[in-house]
Tab-separated table of C-alpha atoms in Angstrom:
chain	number	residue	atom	x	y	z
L	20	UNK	CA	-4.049	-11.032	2.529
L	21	UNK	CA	-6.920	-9.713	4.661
L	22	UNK	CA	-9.945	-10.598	3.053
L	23	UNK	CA	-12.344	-7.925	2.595
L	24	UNK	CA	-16.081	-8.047	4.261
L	25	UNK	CA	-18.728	-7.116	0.979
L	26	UNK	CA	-20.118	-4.399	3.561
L	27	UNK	CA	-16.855	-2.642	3.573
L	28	UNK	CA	-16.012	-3.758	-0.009
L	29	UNK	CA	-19.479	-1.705	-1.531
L	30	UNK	CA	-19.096	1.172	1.191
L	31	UNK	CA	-15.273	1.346	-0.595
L	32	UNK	CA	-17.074	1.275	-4.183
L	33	UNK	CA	-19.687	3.987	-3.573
L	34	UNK	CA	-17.039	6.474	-1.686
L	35	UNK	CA	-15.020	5.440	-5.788
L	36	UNK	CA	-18.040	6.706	-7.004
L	37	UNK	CA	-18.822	9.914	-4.646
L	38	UNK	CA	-15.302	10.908	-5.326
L	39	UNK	CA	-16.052	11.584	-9.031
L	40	UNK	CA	-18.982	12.735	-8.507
L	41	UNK	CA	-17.952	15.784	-6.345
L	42	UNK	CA	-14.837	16.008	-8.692
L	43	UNK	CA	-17.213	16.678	-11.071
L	44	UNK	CA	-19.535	18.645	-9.831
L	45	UNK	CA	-18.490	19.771	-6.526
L	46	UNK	CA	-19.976	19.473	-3.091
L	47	UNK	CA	-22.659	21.891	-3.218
L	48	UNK	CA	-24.150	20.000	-6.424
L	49	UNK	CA	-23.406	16.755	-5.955
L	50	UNK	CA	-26.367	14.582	-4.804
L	51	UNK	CA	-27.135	11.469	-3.008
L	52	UNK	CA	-29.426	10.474	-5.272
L	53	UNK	CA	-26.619	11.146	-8.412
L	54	UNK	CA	-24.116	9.278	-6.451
L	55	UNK	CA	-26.843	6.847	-5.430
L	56	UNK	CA	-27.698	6.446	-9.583
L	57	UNK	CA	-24.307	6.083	-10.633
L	58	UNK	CA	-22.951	3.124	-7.950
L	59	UNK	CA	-26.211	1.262	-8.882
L	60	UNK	CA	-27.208	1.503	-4.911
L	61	UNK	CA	-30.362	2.801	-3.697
L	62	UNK	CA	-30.212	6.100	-1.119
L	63	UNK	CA	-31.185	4.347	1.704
L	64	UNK	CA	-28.098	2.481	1.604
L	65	UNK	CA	-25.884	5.394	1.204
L	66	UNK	CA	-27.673	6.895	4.368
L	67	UNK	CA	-27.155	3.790	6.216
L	68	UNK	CA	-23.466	3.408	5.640
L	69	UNK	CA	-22.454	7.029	5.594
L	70	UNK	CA	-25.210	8.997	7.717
L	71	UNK	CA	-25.480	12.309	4.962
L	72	UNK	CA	-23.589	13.744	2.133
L	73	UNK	CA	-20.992	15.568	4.756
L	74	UNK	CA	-20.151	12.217	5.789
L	75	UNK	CA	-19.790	10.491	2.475
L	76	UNK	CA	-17.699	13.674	1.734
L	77	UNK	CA	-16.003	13.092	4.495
L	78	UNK	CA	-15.495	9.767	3.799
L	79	UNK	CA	-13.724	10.695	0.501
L	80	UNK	CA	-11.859	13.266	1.916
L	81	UNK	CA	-10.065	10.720	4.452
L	82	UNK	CA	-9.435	8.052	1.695
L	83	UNK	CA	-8.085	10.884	-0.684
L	84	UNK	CA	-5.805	12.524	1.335
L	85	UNK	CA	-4.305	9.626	2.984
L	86	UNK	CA	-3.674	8.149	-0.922
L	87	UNK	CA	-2.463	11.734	-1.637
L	88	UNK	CA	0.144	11.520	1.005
L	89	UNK	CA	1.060	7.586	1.687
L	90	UNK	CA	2.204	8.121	-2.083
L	91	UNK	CA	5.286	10.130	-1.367
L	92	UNK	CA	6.388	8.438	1.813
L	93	UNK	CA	8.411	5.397	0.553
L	94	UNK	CA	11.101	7.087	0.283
L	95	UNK	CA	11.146	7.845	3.907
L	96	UNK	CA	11.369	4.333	5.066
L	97	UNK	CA	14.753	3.468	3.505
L	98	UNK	CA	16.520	5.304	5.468
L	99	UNK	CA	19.109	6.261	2.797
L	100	UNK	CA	21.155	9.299	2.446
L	101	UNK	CA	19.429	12.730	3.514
L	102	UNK	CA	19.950	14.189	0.087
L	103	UNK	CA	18.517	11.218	-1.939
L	104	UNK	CA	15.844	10.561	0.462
L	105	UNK	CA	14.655	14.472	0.522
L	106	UNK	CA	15.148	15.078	-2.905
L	107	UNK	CA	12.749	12.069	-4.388
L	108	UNK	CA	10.381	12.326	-1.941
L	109	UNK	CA	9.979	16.370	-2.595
L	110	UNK	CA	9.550	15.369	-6.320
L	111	UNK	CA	7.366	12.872	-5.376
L	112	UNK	CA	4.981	15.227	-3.727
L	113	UNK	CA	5.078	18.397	-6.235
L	114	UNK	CA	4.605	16.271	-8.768
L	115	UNK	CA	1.593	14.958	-7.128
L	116	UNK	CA	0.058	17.905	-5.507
L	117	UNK	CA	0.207	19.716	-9.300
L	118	UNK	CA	-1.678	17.477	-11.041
L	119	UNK	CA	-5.288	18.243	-12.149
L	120	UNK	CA	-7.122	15.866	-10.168
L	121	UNK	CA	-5.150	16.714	-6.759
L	122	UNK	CA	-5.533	20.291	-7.304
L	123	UNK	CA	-9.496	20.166	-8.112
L	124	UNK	CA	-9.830	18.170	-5.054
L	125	UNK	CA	-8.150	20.680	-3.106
L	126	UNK	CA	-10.491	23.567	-4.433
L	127	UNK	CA	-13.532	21.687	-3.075
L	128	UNK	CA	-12.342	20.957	0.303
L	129	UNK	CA	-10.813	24.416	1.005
L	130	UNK	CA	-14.384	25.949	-0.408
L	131	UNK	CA	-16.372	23.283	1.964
L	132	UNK	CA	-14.040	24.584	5.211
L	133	UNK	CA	-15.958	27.385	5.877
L	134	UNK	CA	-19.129	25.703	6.121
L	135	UNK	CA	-17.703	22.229	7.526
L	136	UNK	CA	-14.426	22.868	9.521
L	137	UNK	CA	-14.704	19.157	10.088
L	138	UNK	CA	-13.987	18.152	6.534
L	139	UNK	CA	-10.168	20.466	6.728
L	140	UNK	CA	-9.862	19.220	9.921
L	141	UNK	CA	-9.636	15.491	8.546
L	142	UNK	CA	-8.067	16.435	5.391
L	143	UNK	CA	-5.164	18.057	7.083
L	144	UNK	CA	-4.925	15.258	9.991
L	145	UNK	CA	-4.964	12.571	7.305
L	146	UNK	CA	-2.615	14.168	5.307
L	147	UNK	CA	-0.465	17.316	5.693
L	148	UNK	CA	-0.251	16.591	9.660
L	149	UNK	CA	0.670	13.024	8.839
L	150	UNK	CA	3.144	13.461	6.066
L	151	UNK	CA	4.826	16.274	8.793
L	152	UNK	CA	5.160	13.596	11.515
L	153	UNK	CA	6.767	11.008	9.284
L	154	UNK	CA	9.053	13.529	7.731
L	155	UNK	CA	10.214	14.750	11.406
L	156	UNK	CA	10.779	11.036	12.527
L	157	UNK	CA	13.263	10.730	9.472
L	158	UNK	CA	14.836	13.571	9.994
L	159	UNK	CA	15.440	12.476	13.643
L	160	UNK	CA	16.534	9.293	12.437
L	161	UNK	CA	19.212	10.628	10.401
L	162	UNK	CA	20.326	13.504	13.065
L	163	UNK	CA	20.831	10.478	15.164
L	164	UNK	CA	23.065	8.637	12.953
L	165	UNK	CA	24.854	11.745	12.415
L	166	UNK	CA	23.579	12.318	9.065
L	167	UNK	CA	22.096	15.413	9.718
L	168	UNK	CA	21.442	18.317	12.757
L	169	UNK	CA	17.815	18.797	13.234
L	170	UNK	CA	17.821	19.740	17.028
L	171	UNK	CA	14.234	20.512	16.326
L	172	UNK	CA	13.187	18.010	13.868
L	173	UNK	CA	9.502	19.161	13.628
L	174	UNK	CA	10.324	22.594	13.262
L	175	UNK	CA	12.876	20.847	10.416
L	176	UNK	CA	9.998	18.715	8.847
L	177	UNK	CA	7.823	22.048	8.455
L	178	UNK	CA	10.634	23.822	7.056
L	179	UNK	CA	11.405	21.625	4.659
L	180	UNK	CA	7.754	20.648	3.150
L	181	UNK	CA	7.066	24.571	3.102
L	182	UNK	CA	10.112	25.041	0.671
L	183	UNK	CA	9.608	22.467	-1.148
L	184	UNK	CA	5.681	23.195	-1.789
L	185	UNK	CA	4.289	26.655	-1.036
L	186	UNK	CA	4.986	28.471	-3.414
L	187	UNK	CA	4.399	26.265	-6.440
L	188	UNK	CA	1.662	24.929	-4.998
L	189	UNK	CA	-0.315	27.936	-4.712
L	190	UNK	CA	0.260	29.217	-7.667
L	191	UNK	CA	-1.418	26.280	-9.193
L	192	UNK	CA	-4.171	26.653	-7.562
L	193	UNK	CA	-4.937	30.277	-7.666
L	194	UNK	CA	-3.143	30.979	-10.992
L	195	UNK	CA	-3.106	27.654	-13.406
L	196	UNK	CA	-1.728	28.915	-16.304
L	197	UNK	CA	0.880	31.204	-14.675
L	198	UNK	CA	3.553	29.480	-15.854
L	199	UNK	CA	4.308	25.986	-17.155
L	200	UNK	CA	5.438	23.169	-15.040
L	201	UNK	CA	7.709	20.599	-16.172
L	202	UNK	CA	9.562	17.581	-14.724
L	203	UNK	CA	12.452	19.379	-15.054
L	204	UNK	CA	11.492	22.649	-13.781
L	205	UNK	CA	10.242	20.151	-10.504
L	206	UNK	CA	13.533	19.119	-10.174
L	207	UNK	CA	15.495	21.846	-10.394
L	208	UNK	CA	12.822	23.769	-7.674
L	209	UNK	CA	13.255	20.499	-5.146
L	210	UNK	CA	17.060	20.129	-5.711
L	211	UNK	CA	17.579	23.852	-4.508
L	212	UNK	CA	15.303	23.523	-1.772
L	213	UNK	CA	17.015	20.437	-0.676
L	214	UNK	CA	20.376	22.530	-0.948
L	215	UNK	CA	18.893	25.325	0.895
L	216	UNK	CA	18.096	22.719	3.832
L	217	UNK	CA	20.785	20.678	4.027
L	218	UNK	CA	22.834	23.996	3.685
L	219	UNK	CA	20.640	24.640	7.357
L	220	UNK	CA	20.317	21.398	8.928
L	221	UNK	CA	23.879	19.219	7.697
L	222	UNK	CA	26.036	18.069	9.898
L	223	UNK	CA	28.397	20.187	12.131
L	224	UNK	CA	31.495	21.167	10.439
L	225	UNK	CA	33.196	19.109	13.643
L	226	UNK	CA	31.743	16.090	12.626
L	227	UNK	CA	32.137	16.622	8.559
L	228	UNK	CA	35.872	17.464	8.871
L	229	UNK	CA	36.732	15.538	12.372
L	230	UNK	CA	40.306	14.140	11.940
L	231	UNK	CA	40.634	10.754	12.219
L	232	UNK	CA	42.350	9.682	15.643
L	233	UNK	CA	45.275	8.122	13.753
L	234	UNK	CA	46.412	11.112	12.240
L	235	UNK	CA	46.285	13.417	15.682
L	236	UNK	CA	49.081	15.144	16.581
L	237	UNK	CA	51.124	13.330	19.795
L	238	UNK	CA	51.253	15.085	22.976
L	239	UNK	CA	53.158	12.021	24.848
């Protein structure tokens, strides 16, 4: 186990500490000075290891989203069946991305964009882009093995993350109380997506009902 340096170990516990703050209060009120208070650090040293509040926000921002998305991507790495693979990790990630916390987090970055593109910039990189690539290298994965056709497996990955969290998604954010979300109503929403993709992107009919060379008719 790598041991940790105490410089990176405190800059890790005050960007803990940041992150509630803006939770709490969002960018525009948080302070260095409150976040300074509350990790029991001066605001000198939150200047020296993070340069202003933009980059202790964007220090957050990094750390959040790549917890955000690193938490749905087990699944990818077993390299299991398509439809077991897809269909935990889409629960995986709706379950996540409705939650409370995620959602509030979202809020603040999307109303910091405007003001510091930077911030969505490594939000999305860290996260959405990320979580894209890794879903596109599975999916090429399995088109290899003949699990699946994904000529374009980006395209695929996009596709299939869109489905899966658009529309639910937003909703939650705009409209919280639109409706109510339940495990099961998560599962049910990710198990037709996956059935809509798989309905797209399974393998060719050749290779699903290819008759086995045994049983060929003779032409000798």
């Amino acid at each position: 186990m790598r041991r940790v340096p105490r410089g990176e170990k405190r800059r890790d516990e005050i960007a803990a500490v940041a992150e509630s703050v803006f939770l709490e209060l969002g960018f525009n009120d948080a302070t260095m000075q409150i976040v300074a208070s509350r990790a029991g650090a001066s605001k000198e040293t939150l200047y020296r290891h993070f340069g202003s509040k933009e980059g202790l926000f964007s220090e957050v921002v990094r750390g959040r989203s790549e917890r955000i998305y690193r938490s749905v991507e087990r699944e990818i790495g077993q390299r299991n069946d398509p439809r077991e693979v897809l269909r935990q990790l889409g629960f995986n990630l709706l379950n996540m991305l409705l939650n409370e916390d995620p959602l509030c987090f979202f809020r603040i970055v999307i109303a910091e964009v405007q003001r510091t593109p930077e911030l969505g910039r490594i939000f999305f990189e860290q996260g959405p882009h990320q979580l894209m690539k890794d879903v596109a290298a599975y999916l090429e994965y399995a088109t290899g093995e003949g699990l699946l056709n994904c000529s374009e497996p980006a395209l695929a990955a996009r596709l299939f993350l869109g489905s899966v969290v658009a529309n639910r998604h937003i909703i939650k954010l705009l409209v919280p109380d639109f409706e109510e979300i339940t495990e099961e109503v998560i599962r049910h929403h990710v198990d037709a997506a996956v059935s809509m993709f798989l309905a797209a992107y399974g393998p060719r009919a050749a290779q699903q009902h290819a008759v086995p060379a045994a049983l060929e008719p003779s032409h000798a």
